[in-house]
Tab-separated table of C-alpha atoms in Angstrom:
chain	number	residue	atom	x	y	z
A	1	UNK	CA	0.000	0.000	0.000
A	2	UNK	CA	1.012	3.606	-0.521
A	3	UNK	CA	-0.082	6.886	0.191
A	4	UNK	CA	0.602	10.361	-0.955
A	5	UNK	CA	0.863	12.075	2.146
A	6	UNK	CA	1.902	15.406	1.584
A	7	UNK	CA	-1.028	15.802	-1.139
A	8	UNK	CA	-3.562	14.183	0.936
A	9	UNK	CA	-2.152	16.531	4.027
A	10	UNK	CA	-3.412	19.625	1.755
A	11	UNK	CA	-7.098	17.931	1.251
A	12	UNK	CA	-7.114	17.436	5.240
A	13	UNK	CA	-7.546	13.538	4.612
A	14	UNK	CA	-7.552	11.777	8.186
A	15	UNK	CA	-5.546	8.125	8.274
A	16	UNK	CA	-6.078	5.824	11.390
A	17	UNK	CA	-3.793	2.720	11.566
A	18	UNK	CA	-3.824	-0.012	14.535
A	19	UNK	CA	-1.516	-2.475	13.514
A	20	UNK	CA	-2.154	-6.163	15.559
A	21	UNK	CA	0.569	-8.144	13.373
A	22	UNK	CA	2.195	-8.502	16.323
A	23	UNK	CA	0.002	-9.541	18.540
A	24	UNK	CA	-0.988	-12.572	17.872
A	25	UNK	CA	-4.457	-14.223	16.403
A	26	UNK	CA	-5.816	-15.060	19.831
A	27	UNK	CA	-5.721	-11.367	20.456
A	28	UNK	CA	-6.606	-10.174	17.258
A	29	UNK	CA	-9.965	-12.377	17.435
A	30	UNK	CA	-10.367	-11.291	21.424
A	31	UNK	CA	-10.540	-7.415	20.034
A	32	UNK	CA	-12.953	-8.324	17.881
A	33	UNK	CA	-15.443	-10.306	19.689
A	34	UNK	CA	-14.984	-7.442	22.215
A	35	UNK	CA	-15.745	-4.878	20.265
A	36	UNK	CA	-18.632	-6.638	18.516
A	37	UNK	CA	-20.106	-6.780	22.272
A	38	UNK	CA	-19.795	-2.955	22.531
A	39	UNK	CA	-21.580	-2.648	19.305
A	40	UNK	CA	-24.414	-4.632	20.117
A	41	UNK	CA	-24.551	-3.158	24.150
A	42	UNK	CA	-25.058	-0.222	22.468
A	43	UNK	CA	-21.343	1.455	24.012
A	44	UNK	CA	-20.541	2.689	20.416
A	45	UNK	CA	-23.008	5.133	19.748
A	46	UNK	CA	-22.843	7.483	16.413
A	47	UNK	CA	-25.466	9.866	14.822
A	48	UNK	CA	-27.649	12.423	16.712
A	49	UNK	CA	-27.565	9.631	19.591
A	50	UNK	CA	-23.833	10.633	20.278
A	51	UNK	CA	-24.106	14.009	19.569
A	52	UNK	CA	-22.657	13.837	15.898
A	53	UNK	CA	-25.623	14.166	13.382
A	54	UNK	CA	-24.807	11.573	10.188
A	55	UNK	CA	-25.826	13.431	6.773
A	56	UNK	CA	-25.942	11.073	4.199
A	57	UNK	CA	-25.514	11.150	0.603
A	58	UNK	CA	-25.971	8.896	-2.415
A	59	UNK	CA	-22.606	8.546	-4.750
A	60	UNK	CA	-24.845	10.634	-7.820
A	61	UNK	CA	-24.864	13.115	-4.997
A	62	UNK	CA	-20.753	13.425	-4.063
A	63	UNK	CA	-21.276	17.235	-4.922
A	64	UNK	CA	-24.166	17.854	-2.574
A	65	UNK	CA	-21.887	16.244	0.092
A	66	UNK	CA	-19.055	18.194	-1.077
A	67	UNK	CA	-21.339	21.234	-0.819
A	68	UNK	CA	-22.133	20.737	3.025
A	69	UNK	CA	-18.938	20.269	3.750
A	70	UNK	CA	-17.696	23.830	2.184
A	71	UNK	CA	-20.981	25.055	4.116
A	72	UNK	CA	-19.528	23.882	7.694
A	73	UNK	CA	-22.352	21.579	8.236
A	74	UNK	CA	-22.609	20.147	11.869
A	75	UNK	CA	-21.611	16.469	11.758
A	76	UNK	CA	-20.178	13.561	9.464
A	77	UNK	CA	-20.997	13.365	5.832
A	78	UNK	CA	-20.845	9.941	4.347
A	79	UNK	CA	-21.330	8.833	0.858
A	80	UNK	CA	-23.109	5.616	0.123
A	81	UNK	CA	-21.119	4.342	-2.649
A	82	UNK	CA	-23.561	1.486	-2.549
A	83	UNK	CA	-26.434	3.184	-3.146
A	84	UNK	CA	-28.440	4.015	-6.685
């Protein structure tokens, strides 16, 4: 894999890395039945539930979302690439 750092710096792009290749399977498959328990306990909370309104948008409508986002909306924007 590789990135281009210093361009992505300049569009503000956000990376998050945990890397577990040295921890072993046994914890690697402890994490995630841990954090699949969170999930369904309801600990991991996103939306207007956790204070962070979700705005969604459909991939026809990447400019919309790009839009908000120049217009400071309040929360996440996500794009369903899935959708339409």
């Amino acid at each position: 894999m590789s990135l281009d750092v210093r361009r992505h710096f300049s569009l503000n792009v956000r990376y998050q890395f945990v890397l577990l290749y040295t921890v072993g399977m046994a914890a690697v498959q402890a994490a995630v039945e841990d954090i699949n328990a969170a999930v369904a306990d309801g600990a991991l909370l996103v939306g207007e539930a956790a204070g962070l309104p979700l705005h969604r948008f459909d991939l026809t409508d990447t400019a919309a979302a790009h839009a908000a986002v120049e217009e400071s909306i309040v929360g996440k924007v996500l794009i369903d690439v899935l959708a339409g």
